[in-house]
Amino acid sequence: MIPLAVSYASPSVLESGRDSQLLGLAANDHRPVRLVARVRNPLLFRFCLQTLGSLVWSDDTWISDDEWTAFTLDPVVTVHPDRIMFEAFSRDQSAYGLLIIDRDQFETSGQVSCGTTNVDFTAWLYGALAEMRSSRTTTFRVEAGGIEVSTRQAGGRFEQKVELPESWVRGFLNISAAMAFPGTRLRAEPVDMLAVIRYLQQHKAKTAPRALRYEMIPGREAEIVVEPFETRFPLVGANHGYPKPRIIRTWGRRRLRLIEPLLPYAEHVEIYLKGRAMPSFYAVGLPGYTFVLGLSGWTANSLTTGTGFAAGSSVSDSAVDRALMLLQQQYHIDVETLCAAATMDKPTAMAALETLIRRGRAVFDVQARRVRYRELLAEPIDEAKIYPPDPRLVQVERWHREGAVHIRDTILRKTTKTRQFKLDGQWIQRQVDLRDRVLTGRVGEQEEVEVVLDDEGRIIFGRCGCDHFVSYALSKGPCAHLMALERQSRRHLHDPSALKSTANPISSLPNEGTEVLLDDNNEYDDE
C-alpha cells in the first residue's frame, strides 16, 4: 500500500439558481491547481462529466459484494495551457475514462495554475449533475482553496488518509503504456457504433463466443460482427488500407454502453485496437470535447493486473532527465520533437518517454500520438514497489550472460501503402513508406524465434513456441524469448553487414486469412 493524504477545504458542490449555476470541484490542498471559467457549452460539459461519473461508479464483475473489495479513488484532473484532462477508473478497474476538454471551451477568469490534482467527486455530485441546464450561465471552478459560497451548507474542511493499492497505480501506468502500444485505428460514424450498442442491448447471447469481431477486408470498409449472432455492421468510411484480410476480436463488449449517451452529439468515433484480447480504446469526438474509453481485453481481466505493457526498456538516466525537462517546458512532445531537441535516435527517445510513463510522470495522448506531462502522485513513484519482479527480465539477463541469444537474420522490411489524410477539411491520399525490422534467431531452448520491431524499436509482432506465447501471444506482453532477441538486436542496430533489405514481407509473417494478434503501428496513419 502507498499512503496518500488527501485534504479538501470543502466538498465539491453544484449550486443552481434561476439564471446561473456553479460547479465547484474541490482540489487536493496538497496539490493545488486553479481554474475559474465560464463554460461555453454547458450541455456537452454536463454529458461528458456524467459519462465519467457513470464509469467511476460502474462495476461489471459477476461476483458478490463480499467477494469483491473494490477501490475507488477520486478522479485525477490535469490543467494544461491548451486543455483540461479528467482521468478515472471504474470500480472493477477494467475500464478507464479520459475526458479531454479544449481550453477554448472556457472563458477563464483570473490566474490559471497548471498542474495535476485529485478532486472530490462523490456519488452525490454525480447524481446532482443531472440538475445542470444549458439555459443557465455555467461557471466551472476547480481550486484547492474550497468553494466559499457552499462551505456553510456542505461542511468544512475534511481530510482522507488513503492507503493506495499498488495495483491501482499500476493500472494507471499500464493504461498509458497500452495507449502507446502499436495497433490499428479505425474512424467510424457515431450512428454505426450506436447501432452496435443498441443491438447488444436487445440481444443477449446465451452461448459462446461473445466477442466483437472486427473484419478488415481489402477493398472494403471495416465491419463489426457481433458473435454468436454473426450480425454485421458496416463502418461507413472506416478505411483501413490493409492489403490482406485482418481480423481482431475483443471481449467485454457490454461496457461500450458507457459512451452511448455521447454518441447522438458526437462528430466521429476513433477506434484503437491493440490486438486480440488486448486493450481497446474508443475516442468519442465532440465539438471541443473528446471522451476516451479504455477497455481491458475482457471484463475480468483488470487493467491493474501484472506488468503487462509497462515492461521497462533500458535507457540512461540522462536521456530520461532530458526528456522530462523538455516535457515540463512544453507540456507535450512527440518522439520526433525529442529526437531533434535532445539529439537522440528514435528508439532511445521512445524508451525515455516510456520510462516517464512507467514512473507516472507522463500520460500518452492516443489521438495526437504525443506524450503529455502529468505527475500522477505528488512524490516520485518507487518502481520496485509498484512493479513486482518480472521473471521474464530475470530470464533475459541470464540468457545474455550465458550467451544463449543468437540472431540468424535481420531484415529491413519496407512496405509502401496508400493512406488517407484530412487537410484543410479535404481528404487527400498519399503514399507512405512503412519500415520494420524482422529478426529471426535462437534463444535458449527455442530454436525458432521471430520478432518484428517498428522504427521506434518496439515489438509489434512475434512468433515463438514457448508456453507464454502460445497461451497469451502479446496480450500479457512479449515472452522472454522475444524480449531477449529484441535486446540482442540493439547490438546489431548500427552494423550494416548484419542487415538485409527487402520490399516484401517475409514468408513467416501472417498470410491471407490469418487472424492477426497485433497490427503494425503505422496503421495509425489511417483516417
Short mmCIF file of C-alpha atoms in Angstrom, two decimals:
data_model
loop_
_atom_site.label_atom_id
_atom_site.label_comp_id
_atom_site.label_asym_id
_atom_site.label_seq_id
_atom_site.Cartn_x
_atom_site.Cartn_y
_atom_site.Cartn_z
CA MET A 1 0.00 0.00 0.00
CA ILE A 2 1.06 3.58 -0.72
CA PRO A 3 -0.05 6.15 1.89
CA LEU A 4 -1.78 9.13 0.29
CA ALA A 5 -3.03 12.18 2.19
CA VAL A 6 -5.94 13.98 0.53
CA SER A 7 -7.19 17.25 2.03
CA TYR A 8 -10.19 19.23 0.77
CA ALA A 9 -11.20 22.64 2.10
CA SER A 10 -14.84 21.68 1.49
CA PRO A 11 -16.81 19.12 -0.52
CA SER A 12 -17.41 19.71 -4.20
CA VAL A 13 -20.77 21.34 -4.89
CA LEU A 14 -23.28 22.17 -7.58
CA GLU A 15 -25.30 25.32 -6.93
CA SER A 16 -28.11 26.32 -9.26
CA GLY A 17 -30.15 29.49 -9.50
CA ARG A 18 -32.72 30.71 -11.97
CA ASP A 19 -30.17 32.15 -14.42
CA SER A 20 -26.82 30.75 -13.31
CA GLN A 21 -25.16 27.65 -11.90
CA LEU A 22 -21.78 26.86 -10.36
CA LEU A 23 -19.95 23.54 -10.46
CA GLY A 24 -17.15 23.73 -7.92
CA LEU A 25 -14.71 20.84 -7.68
CA ALA A 26 -12.62 20.92 -4.53
CA ALA A 27 -8.99 20.13 -5.32
CA ASN A 28 -6.49 18.43 -3.04
CA ASP A 29 -4.78 21.11 -0.92
CA HIS A 30 -1.51 19.21 -1.13
CA ARG A 31 -1.51 19.57 -4.93
CA PRO A 32 -3.06 22.96 -5.72
CA VAL A 33 -4.31 23.91 -9.17
CA ARG A 34 -6.70 26.70 -10.11
CA LEU A 35 -9.14 27.30 -12.93
CA VAL A 36 -12.23 29.50 -12.77
CA ALA A 37 -14.10 29.92 -16.04
CA ARG A 38 -17.45 30.24 -17.76
CA VAL A 39 -18.42 27.14 -19.72
CA ARG A 40 -19.32 27.89 -23.34
CA ASN A 41 -21.31 24.68 -23.92
CA PRO A 42 -22.93 23.57 -20.64
CA LEU A 43 -24.85 20.72 -22.30
CA LEU A 44 -21.78 18.85 -23.60
CA PHE A 45 -19.93 19.67 -20.38
CA ARG A 46 -22.68 18.03 -18.35
CA PHE A 47 -23.00 14.94 -20.57
CA CYS A 48 -19.25 14.31 -20.58
CA LEU A 49 -18.96 14.61 -16.79
CA GLN A 50 -21.98 12.34 -16.37
CA THR A 51 -20.31 9.75 -18.60
CA LEU A 52 -17.16 9.97 -16.49
CA GLY A 53 -19.28 9.54 -13.36
CA SER A 54 -21.03 6.52 -14.86
CA LEU A 55 -17.63 4.96 -15.46
CA VAL A 56 -16.36 5.73 -11.94
CA TRP A 57 -19.34 4.04 -10.31
CA SER A 58 -19.76 1.17 -12.79
CA ASP A 59 -18.94 -2.43 -11.89
CA ASP A 60 -19.44 -5.36 -14.26
CA THR A 61 -17.95 -8.10 -12.11
CA TRP A 62 -20.02 -11.28 -11.72
CA ILE A 63 -19.23 -11.87 -8.04
CA SER A 64 -20.88 -10.97 -4.76
CA ASP A 65 -20.11 -7.85 -2.76
CA ASP A 66 -18.47 -10.00 -0.08
CA GLU A 67 -16.01 -11.41 -2.61
CA TRP A 68 -15.16 -8.10 -4.27
CA THR A 69 -13.23 -5.39 -2.47
CA ALA A 70 -13.37 -2.54 -4.95
CA PHE A 71 -11.22 0.53 -4.57
CA THR A 72 -12.29 3.89 -5.96
CA LEU A 73 -10.09 6.96 -5.86
CA ASP A 74 -11.22 10.44 -6.81
CA PRO A 75 -10.59 11.36 -10.46
CA VAL A 76 -7.26 12.85 -11.44
CA VAL A 77 -7.54 16.30 -13.04
CA THR A 78 -4.76 17.92 -15.07
CA VAL A 79 -4.83 21.58 -16.13
CA HIS A 80 -2.60 22.47 -19.09
CA PRO A 81 -2.40 25.71 -21.09
CA ASP A 82 -4.24 24.13 -24.02
CA ARG A 83 -6.58 21.60 -22.38
CA ILE A 84 -8.06 20.08 -19.24
CA MET A 85 -7.98 16.33 -18.64
CA PHE A 86 -10.03 14.16 -16.27
CA GLU A 87 -8.87 10.57 -15.66
CA ALA A 88 -10.67 7.85 -13.73
CA PHE A 89 -11.06 4.08 -13.26
CA SER A 90 -14.22 2.04 -12.92
CA ARG A 91 -14.84 0.28 -9.60
CA ASP A 92 -13.88 -3.09 -11.11
CA GLN A 93 -10.78 -1.46 -12.67
CA SER A 94 -11.49 -2.92 -16.10
CA ALA A 95 -12.45 0.39 -17.72
CA TYR A 96 -10.58 3.69 -17.92
CA GLY A 97 -12.00 7.08 -18.80
CA LEU A 98 -10.14 10.13 -20.10
CA LEU A 99 -12.11 13.33 -20.70
CA ILE A 100 -10.23 15.96 -22.72
CA ILE A 101 -11.63 19.49 -22.95
CA ASP A 102 -10.05 22.19 -25.11
CA ARG A 103 -9.29 25.38 -23.22
CA ASP A 104 -11.18 27.45 -25.80
CA GLN A 105 -14.35 25.88 -24.39
CA PHE A 106 -13.86 28.08 -21.31
CA GLU A 107 -13.74 31.82 -20.72
CA THR A 108 -11.23 31.95 -17.87
CA SER A 109 -11.30 34.46 -15.06
CA GLY A 110 -8.23 35.32 -13.01
CA GLN A 111 -5.00 33.40 -12.79
CA VAL A 112 -4.79 29.81 -14.03
CA SER A 113 -2.44 27.47 -12.15
CA CYS A 114 -1.46 24.42 -14.18
CA GLY A 115 -0.77 21.05 -12.62
CA THR A 116 -2.34 17.75 -11.60
CA THR A 117 -4.53 17.03 -8.58
CA ASN A 118 -7.35 14.87 -7.26
CA VAL A 119 -10.84 16.34 -6.98
CA ASP A 120 -13.69 15.42 -4.66
CA PHE A 121 -16.15 13.56 -6.92
CA THR A 122 -18.82 11.83 -4.86
CA ALA A 123 -21.82 9.76 -5.88
CA TRP A 124 -23.98 12.68 -4.73
CA LEU A 125 -22.20 15.07 -7.10
CA TYR A 126 -22.56 12.57 -9.93
CA GLY A 127 -26.32 12.49 -9.36
CA ALA A 128 -26.54 16.26 -8.99
CA LEU A 129 -25.05 16.81 -12.46
CA ALA A 130 -28.49 15.97 -13.87
CA GLU A 131 -29.71 19.31 -12.48
CA MET A 132 -27.45 21.31 -14.81
CA ARG A 133 -29.28 23.19 -17.58
CA SER A 134 -27.91 24.66 -20.78
CA SER A 135 -30.13 27.75 -20.38
CA ARG A 136 -28.17 28.88 -17.31
CA THR A 137 -24.83 30.64 -17.31
CA THR A 138 -22.44 27.96 -16.07
CA THR A 139 -19.29 28.62 -14.07
CA PHE A 140 -16.76 25.85 -13.58
CA ARG A 141 -14.29 26.10 -10.75
CA VAL A 142 -11.52 23.77 -9.64
CA GLU A 143 -9.40 25.15 -6.83
CA ALA A 144 -7.61 23.94 -3.73
CA GLY A 145 -8.99 26.73 -1.56
CA GLY A 146 -12.50 25.34 -1.43
CA ILE A 147 -15.87 26.73 -2.51
CA GLU A 148 -16.61 29.51 -0.06
CA VAL A 149 -20.23 30.03 -1.08
CA SER A 150 -21.10 26.46 -0.13
CA THR A 151 -18.91 25.79 2.87
CA ARG A 152 -21.66 26.58 5.36
CA GLN A 153 -24.14 24.23 3.73
CA ALA A 154 -21.85 21.42 2.62
CA GLY A 155 -19.49 21.23 5.58
CA GLY A 156 -15.97 22.41 6.26
CA ARG A 157 -12.53 21.00 5.67
CA PHE A 158 -12.11 17.25 5.66
CA GLU A 159 -9.12 15.01 5.14
CA GLN A 160 -8.69 11.45 3.98
CA LYS A 161 -5.71 9.23 4.60
CA VAL A 162 -5.91 6.71 1.81
CA GLU A 163 -3.94 3.50 1.57
CA LEU A 164 -3.49 3.46 -2.18
CA PRO A 165 -3.09 -0.07 -3.57
CA GLU A 166 -0.07 -0.59 -5.79
CA SER A 167 -2.42 -2.26 -8.28
CA TRP A 168 -4.38 0.99 -8.73
CA VAL A 169 -1.22 2.96 -9.52
CA ARG A 170 0.00 0.17 -11.76
CA GLY A 171 -3.31 0.32 -13.63
CA PHE A 172 -2.88 3.99 -14.46
CA LEU A 173 0.64 3.33 -15.68
CA ASN A 174 -0.37 0.25 -17.65
CA ILE A 175 -3.17 2.09 -19.44
CA SER A 176 -0.83 4.80 -20.72
CA ALA A 177 1.64 2.16 -21.85
CA ALA A 178 -1.19 0.32 -23.61
CA MET A 179 -2.29 3.50 -25.39
CA ALA A 180 1.26 3.95 -26.70
CA PHE A 181 1.35 0.35 -27.91
CA PRO A 182 1.11 -0.27 -31.69
CA GLY A 183 -2.26 -1.18 -33.12
CA THR A 184 -4.98 -0.44 -35.66
CA ARG A 185 -7.04 2.74 -35.90
CA LEU A 186 -10.49 2.92 -37.47
CA ARG A 187 -12.57 6.05 -37.85
CA ALA A 188 -16.29 5.27 -37.52
CA GLU A 189 -19.53 7.20 -37.69
CA PRO A 190 -21.29 7.60 -34.30
CA VAL A 191 -24.54 6.17 -35.68
CA ASP A 192 -22.78 2.92 -36.61
CA MET A 193 -21.41 2.48 -33.08
CA LEU A 194 -24.81 3.36 -31.66
CA ALA A 195 -26.41 0.65 -33.80
CA VAL A 196 -23.99 -1.94 -32.38
CA ILE A 197 -24.65 -0.88 -28.77
CA ARG A 198 -28.44 -0.88 -29.24
CA TYR A 199 -28.28 -4.31 -30.85
CA LEU A 200 -26.33 -5.68 -27.88
CA GLN A 201 -28.94 -4.25 -25.51
CA GLN A 202 -31.74 -6.03 -27.35
CA HIS A 203 -29.98 -9.36 -27.95
CA LYS A 204 -28.39 -11.29 -25.11
CA ALA A 205 -26.05 -14.10 -26.13
CA LYS A 206 -26.61 -17.29 -24.15
CA THR A 207 -23.77 -19.26 -25.71
CA ALA A 208 -20.16 -18.56 -26.61
CA PRO A 209 -18.47 -16.93 -28.43
CA ARG A 210 -19.45 -13.45 -27.28
CA ALA A 211 -16.82 -11.29 -28.97
CA LEU A 212 -16.99 -8.27 -31.22
CA ARG A 213 -15.13 -9.27 -34.37
CA TYR A 214 -13.55 -6.51 -36.42
CA GLU A 215 -13.06 -7.62 -40.02
CA MET A 216 -10.87 -5.65 -42.42
CA ILE A 217 -11.06 -6.97 -45.97
CA PRO A 218 -9.04 -5.31 -48.78
CA GLY A 219 -11.18 -3.06 -50.96
CA ARG A 220 -13.99 -2.90 -48.39
CA GLU A 221 -14.76 -0.77 -45.39
CA ALA A 222 -14.21 -2.34 -41.98
CA GLU A 223 -17.09 -4.23 -40.38
CA ILE A 224 -18.08 -5.19 -36.83
CA VAL A 225 -19.53 -8.69 -36.48
CA VAL A 226 -21.48 -9.49 -33.30
CA GLU A 227 -20.91 -13.07 -32.18
CA PRO A 228 -22.57 -15.56 -31.92
CA PHE A 229 -25.38 -13.98 -33.98
CA GLU A 230 -22.98 -13.18 -36.87
CA THR A 231 -24.82 -9.89 -37.40
CA ARG A 232 -22.71 -7.49 -39.44
CA PHE A 233 -22.47 -3.73 -39.01
CA PRO A 234 -20.50 -1.96 -41.77
CA LEU A 235 -18.48 1.02 -40.53
CA VAL A 236 -19.16 3.62 -43.20
CA GLY A 237 -15.97 5.45 -44.15
CA ALA A 238 -13.75 3.22 -41.98
CA ASN A 239 -10.92 2.72 -44.46
CA HIS A 240 -8.10 0.51 -43.20
CA GLY A 241 -5.66 0.18 -46.11
CA TYR A 242 -4.72 -3.43 -45.36
CA PRO A 243 -3.51 -5.41 -48.41
CA LYS A 244 -4.60 -8.70 -46.78
CA PRO A 245 -7.60 -9.69 -44.63
CA ARG A 246 -7.25 -8.90 -40.93
CA ILE A 247 -9.46 -9.99 -38.03
CA ILE A 248 -9.29 -8.72 -34.44
CA ARG A 249 -11.57 -9.90 -31.63
CA THR A 250 -12.42 -8.02 -28.43
CA TRP A 251 -14.47 -9.13 -25.42
CA GLY A 252 -16.35 -7.40 -22.59
CA ARG A 253 -18.49 -5.60 -25.17
CA ARG A 254 -21.34 -4.61 -22.84
CA ARG A 255 -19.06 -1.93 -21.35
CA LEU A 256 -19.47 0.06 -24.58
CA ARG A 257 -22.81 1.23 -23.19
CA LEU A 258 -20.85 3.82 -21.18
CA ILE A 259 -20.36 6.00 -24.27
CA GLU A 260 -23.93 5.62 -25.56
CA PRO A 261 -25.20 8.98 -24.16
CA LEU A 262 -22.47 10.87 -26.04
CA LEU A 263 -22.97 9.33 -29.48
CA PRO A 264 -26.01 11.43 -30.57
CA TYR A 265 -23.87 14.57 -30.15
CA ALA A 266 -20.59 13.15 -31.48
CA GLU A 267 -18.90 14.04 -34.75
CA HIS A 268 -16.90 10.82 -35.05
CA VAL A 269 -15.57 7.84 -33.10
CA GLU A 270 -11.99 6.65 -33.44
CA ILE A 271 -11.42 3.01 -32.53
CA TYR A 272 -7.96 1.87 -31.45
CA LEU A 273 -7.46 -1.90 -31.47
CA LYS A 274 -4.29 -3.30 -29.92
CA GLY A 275 -4.92 -6.90 -30.90
CA ARG A 276 -6.87 -10.00 -29.95
CA ALA A 277 -7.90 -9.98 -26.25
CA MET A 278 -5.81 -6.85 -25.69
CA PRO A 279 -7.00 -3.41 -24.51
CA SER A 280 -9.06 -1.33 -26.92
CA PHE A 281 -9.85 2.38 -26.92
CA TYR A 282 -12.82 4.35 -28.21
CA ALA A 283 -12.33 8.11 -28.63
CA VAL A 284 -15.67 9.90 -28.99
CA GLY A 285 -15.07 13.26 -30.65
CA LEU A 286 -17.47 16.09 -29.85
CA PRO A 287 -17.06 19.83 -30.61
CA GLY A 288 -14.25 20.85 -28.25
CA TYR A 289 -14.52 17.64 -26.21
CA THR A 290 -13.07 14.14 -26.52
CA PHE A 291 -14.01 11.22 -24.30
CA VAL A 292 -11.65 8.24 -24.46
CA LEU A 293 -12.94 4.93 -23.11
CA GLY A 294 -10.25 2.32 -22.50
CA LEU A 295 -11.33 -1.30 -22.00
CA SER A 296 -9.29 -4.27 -20.86
CA GLY A 297 -9.20 -7.37 -23.07
CA TRP A 298 -12.20 -8.75 -21.18
CA THR A 299 -14.13 -7.65 -18.10
CA ALA A 300 -12.44 -10.00 -15.62
CA ASN A 301 -9.02 -9.01 -16.94
CA SER A 302 -8.39 -5.90 -14.85
CA LEU A 303 -6.11 -3.20 -16.21
CA THR A 304 -4.26 -3.29 -12.89
CA THR A 305 -3.02 -6.87 -13.07
CA GLY A 306 0.57 -7.74 -13.90
CA THR A 307 3.22 -5.62 -15.54
CA GLY A 308 1.62 -6.02 -18.96
CA PHE A 309 2.63 -3.31 -21.39
CA ALA A 310 4.80 -1.47 -18.89
CA ALA A 311 7.83 -3.75 -19.16
CA GLY A 312 10.75 -1.38 -18.83
CA SER A 313 13.22 -0.53 -21.58
CA SER A 314 16.91 0.01 -20.99
CA VAL A 315 17.73 3.72 -21.23
CA SER A 316 20.16 6.03 -19.46
CA ASP A 317 19.06 8.35 -16.65
CA SER A 318 20.46 11.33 -18.55
CA ALA A 319 18.16 10.61 -21.51
CA VAL A 320 15.16 10.37 -19.17
CA ASP A 321 16.12 13.63 -17.44
CA ARG A 322 16.41 15.47 -20.76
CA ALA A 323 13.02 14.17 -21.84
CA LEU A 324 11.44 15.23 -18.54
CA MET A 325 12.93 18.72 -18.75
CA LEU A 326 11.59 19.24 -22.26
CA LEU A 327 8.20 17.84 -21.26
CA GLN A 328 7.94 20.21 -18.29
CA GLN A 329 8.74 23.16 -20.54
CA GLN A 330 6.39 22.32 -23.42
CA TYR A 331 3.74 20.21 -21.59
CA HIS A 332 3.50 17.80 -24.54
CA ILE A 333 6.01 16.40 -27.05
CA ASP A 334 6.31 13.59 -29.57
CA VAL A 335 9.21 11.30 -30.38
CA GLU A 336 10.40 13.40 -33.33
CA THR A 337 10.49 16.58 -31.22
CA LEU A 338 12.52 14.86 -28.52
CA CYS A 339 14.93 13.42 -31.09
CA ALA A 340 15.60 16.86 -32.57
CA ALA A 341 15.80 18.75 -29.27
CA ALA A 342 17.89 16.24 -27.31
CA THR A 343 19.90 14.67 -30.16
CA MET A 344 18.59 11.13 -29.64
CA ASP A 345 17.75 8.34 -32.02
CA LYS A 346 14.12 7.22 -32.13
CA PRO A 347 14.48 4.02 -30.05
CA THR A 348 16.25 5.95 -27.26
CA ALA A 349 13.70 8.78 -27.33
CA MET A 350 10.81 6.32 -27.23
CA ALA A 351 12.41 4.40 -24.36
CA ALA A 352 12.91 7.65 -22.40
CA LEU A 353 9.27 8.65 -22.82
CA GLU A 354 8.08 5.15 -21.92
CA THR A 355 10.17 5.33 -18.74
CA LEU A 356 8.47 8.60 -17.76
CA ILE A 357 5.08 6.98 -18.35
CA ARG A 358 6.18 4.00 -16.27
CA ARG A 359 7.13 6.34 -13.42
CA GLY A 360 3.80 8.17 -13.53
CA ARG A 361 5.30 11.43 -14.77
CA ALA A 362 3.59 11.45 -18.17
CA VAL A 363 0.50 10.18 -19.96
CA PHE A 364 0.11 9.16 -23.59
CA ASP A 365 -2.33 11.06 -25.82
CA VAL A 366 -3.71 8.31 -28.04
CA GLN A 367 -5.28 10.73 -30.54
CA ALA A 368 -2.40 13.15 -31.06
CA ARG A 369 0.24 10.40 -30.61
CA ARG A 370 2.06 12.66 -28.16
CA VAL A 371 3.20 12.32 -24.56
CA ARG A 372 1.84 14.82 -22.02
CA TYR A 373 3.32 15.90 -18.72
CA ARG A 374 1.27 14.57 -15.80
CA GLU A 375 2.52 13.80 -12.29
CA LEU A 376 0.21 11.06 -11.08
CA LEU A 377 1.36 11.39 -7.45
CA ALA A 378 2.99 14.22 -5.55
CA GLU A 379 6.02 12.07 -4.73
CA PRO A 380 8.08 10.10 -7.29
CA ILE A 381 6.88 6.55 -7.77
CA ASP A 382 9.04 3.72 -6.50
CA GLU A 383 9.15 1.39 -9.50
CA ALA A 384 10.40 -1.54 -7.42
CA LYS A 385 7.32 -1.25 -5.19
CA ILE A 386 4.79 -0.76 -7.98
CA TYR A 387 6.05 -3.45 -10.31
CA PRO A 388 6.68 -6.92 -8.90
CA PRO A 389 9.88 -8.61 -10.06
CA ASP A 390 9.36 -9.71 -13.65
CA PRO A 391 10.66 -13.27 -14.15
CA ARG A 392 10.88 -12.57 -17.88
CA LEU A 393 13.53 -9.88 -17.37
CA VAL A 394 15.45 -12.13 -14.97
CA GLN A 395 15.45 -14.88 -17.60
CA VAL A 396 16.56 -12.45 -20.33
CA GLU A 397 19.54 -11.35 -18.24
CA ARG A 398 20.52 -14.97 -17.59
CA TRP A 399 20.37 -15.90 -21.28
CA HIS A 400 22.56 -12.94 -22.19
CA ARG A 401 25.12 -13.80 -19.53
CA GLU A 402 25.23 -17.37 -20.80
CA GLY A 403 25.47 -16.31 -24.45
CA ALA A 404 22.27 -18.18 -25.29
CA VAL A 405 20.84 -15.50 -27.62
CA HIS A 406 21.78 -15.71 -31.31
CA ILE A 407 20.40 -13.68 -34.23
CA ARG A 408 20.49 -15.58 -37.52
CA ASP A 409 18.91 -12.98 -39.77
CA THR A 410 17.93 -9.31 -39.64
CA ILE A 411 15.81 -7.97 -42.47
CA LEU A 412 14.83 -4.38 -43.13
CA ARG A 413 11.29 -4.51 -44.46
CA LYS A 414 9.84 -1.61 -46.42
CA THR A 415 6.20 -1.54 -47.45
CA THR A 416 4.51 1.26 -49.39
CA LYS A 417 0.83 1.82 -48.69
CA THR A 418 -1.79 4.40 -49.62
CA ARG A 419 -3.05 6.47 -46.72
CA GLN A 420 -5.87 8.99 -46.40
CA PHE A 421 -5.30 12.30 -44.60
CA LYS A 422 -7.58 15.20 -43.85
CA LEU A 423 -6.01 18.53 -44.84
CA ASP A 424 -7.94 21.80 -44.60
CA GLY A 425 -11.21 19.90 -44.44
CA GLN A 426 -10.45 17.84 -47.56
CA TRP A 427 -9.48 14.17 -47.76
CA ILE A 428 -6.28 13.51 -49.69
CA GLN A 429 -4.32 10.34 -50.49
CA ARG A 430 -0.58 9.91 -50.13
CA GLN A 431 1.96 7.13 -50.40
CA VAL A 432 3.53 6.22 -47.05
CA ASP A 433 6.62 4.06 -46.54
CA LEU A 434 6.42 1.74 -43.54
CA ARG A 435 9.73 0.41 -42.22
CA ASP A 436 10.16 -2.52 -39.83
CA ARG A 437 13.00 -4.79 -38.76
CA VAL A 438 12.32 -8.52 -38.78
CA LEU A 439 14.71 -10.62 -36.69
CA THR A 440 14.92 -14.40 -36.52
CA GLY A 441 17.17 -16.43 -34.28
CA ARG A 442 17.61 -18.87 -31.41
CA VAL A 443 17.01 -18.06 -27.73
CA GLY A 444 17.69 -20.65 -25.06
CA GLU A 445 15.79 -23.84 -25.83
CA GLN A 446 13.70 -22.19 -28.57
CA GLU A 447 15.30 -22.78 -31.96
CA GLU A 448 12.86 -20.65 -34.00
CA VAL A 449 12.09 -17.21 -32.59
CA GLU A 450 10.95 -14.25 -34.66
CA VAL A 451 10.32 -10.66 -33.60
CA VAL A 452 9.20 -7.62 -35.62
CA LEU A 453 10.28 -4.15 -34.45
CA ASP A 454 8.94 -0.83 -35.69
CA ASP A 455 11.17 2.14 -36.46
CA GLU A 456 10.98 3.19 -32.79
CA GLY A 457 12.37 -0.15 -31.62
CA ARG A 458 9.11 -1.50 -30.17
CA ILE A 459 7.93 -5.09 -30.53
CA ILE A 460 4.87 -5.11 -32.79
CA PHE A 461 4.69 -8.80 -33.68
CA GLY A 462 6.43 -12.06 -32.98
CA ARG A 463 6.42 -15.84 -33.12
CA CYS A 464 7.64 -18.31 -30.52
CA GLY A 465 6.88 -21.85 -29.39
CA CYS A 466 7.07 -21.24 -25.63
CA ASP A 467 4.09 -21.72 -23.31
CA HIS A 468 3.76 -17.98 -22.60
CA PHE A 469 3.42 -17.02 -26.26
CA VAL A 470 1.16 -19.96 -27.11
CA SER A 471 -1.17 -19.06 -24.22
CA TYR A 472 -1.19 -15.26 -24.36
CA ALA A 473 0.58 -14.15 -27.57
CA LEU A 474 1.20 -10.46 -26.78
CA SER A 475 -1.89 -9.82 -24.62
CA LYS A 476 0.24 -10.02 -21.45
CA GLY A 477 3.34 -8.54 -23.00
CA PRO A 478 6.00 -10.34 -25.06
CA CYS A 479 7.54 -13.56 -23.84
CA ALA A 480 11.10 -13.66 -22.53
CA HIS A 481 12.38 -15.08 -25.83
CA LEU A 482 11.07 -12.12 -27.85
CA MET A 483 12.44 -9.68 -25.27
CA ALA A 484 15.87 -11.34 -25.38
CA LEU A 485 16.00 -11.21 -29.18
CA GLU A 486 14.95 -7.55 -29.15
CA ARG A 487 17.67 -6.67 -26.64
CA GLN A 488 20.29 -8.52 -28.66
CA SER A 489 19.20 -6.60 -31.76
CA ARG A 490 20.39 -3.31 -30.24
CA ARG A 491 23.96 -4.52 -30.68
CA HIS A 492 23.28 -5.13 -34.38
CA LEU A 493 21.40 -1.88 -34.96
CA HIS A 494 24.38 0.04 -36.30
CA ASP A 495 26.06 -2.92 -38.03
CA PRO A 496 25.24 -2.62 -41.77
CA SER A 497 26.72 -6.04 -42.52
CA ALA A 498 24.06 -7.66 -40.33
CA LEU A 499 21.14 -6.21 -42.30
CA LYS A 500 19.38 -7.43 -45.42
CA SER A 501 16.77 -5.36 -47.23
CA THR A 502 13.53 -6.50 -48.78
CA ALA A 503 10.50 -4.69 -50.14
CA ASN A 504 8.14 -7.55 -49.29
CA PRO A 505 7.08 -9.21 -46.03
CA ILE A 506 8.97 -12.41 -45.22
CA SER A 507 7.19 -15.69 -45.67
CA SER A 508 6.80 -16.35 -41.95
CA LEU A 509 4.60 -13.30 -41.42
CA PRO A 510 0.80 -13.72 -41.42
CA ASN A 511 -0.70 -14.98 -44.66
CA GLU A 512 -4.04 -14.03 -46.12
CA GLY A 513 -6.92 -15.11 -43.93
CA THR A 514 -4.79 -15.46 -40.80
CA GLU A 515 -6.04 -13.78 -37.63
CA VAL A 516 -3.54 -11.15 -36.58
CA LEU A 517 -2.80 -10.72 -32.88
CA LEU A 518 -1.17 -7.34 -33.26
CA ASP A 519 -1.09 -4.96 -36.18
CA ASP A 520 1.51 -2.52 -37.40
CA ASN A 521 1.94 0.74 -35.50
CA ASN A 522 1.95 2.72 -38.72
CA GLU A 523 -1.69 1.84 -39.30
CA TYR A 524 -2.39 4.85 -37.07
CA ASP A 525 -1.80 6.94 -40.18
CA ASP A 526 -5.24 5.82 -41.38
CA GLU A 527 -8.04 8.36 -41.16
#
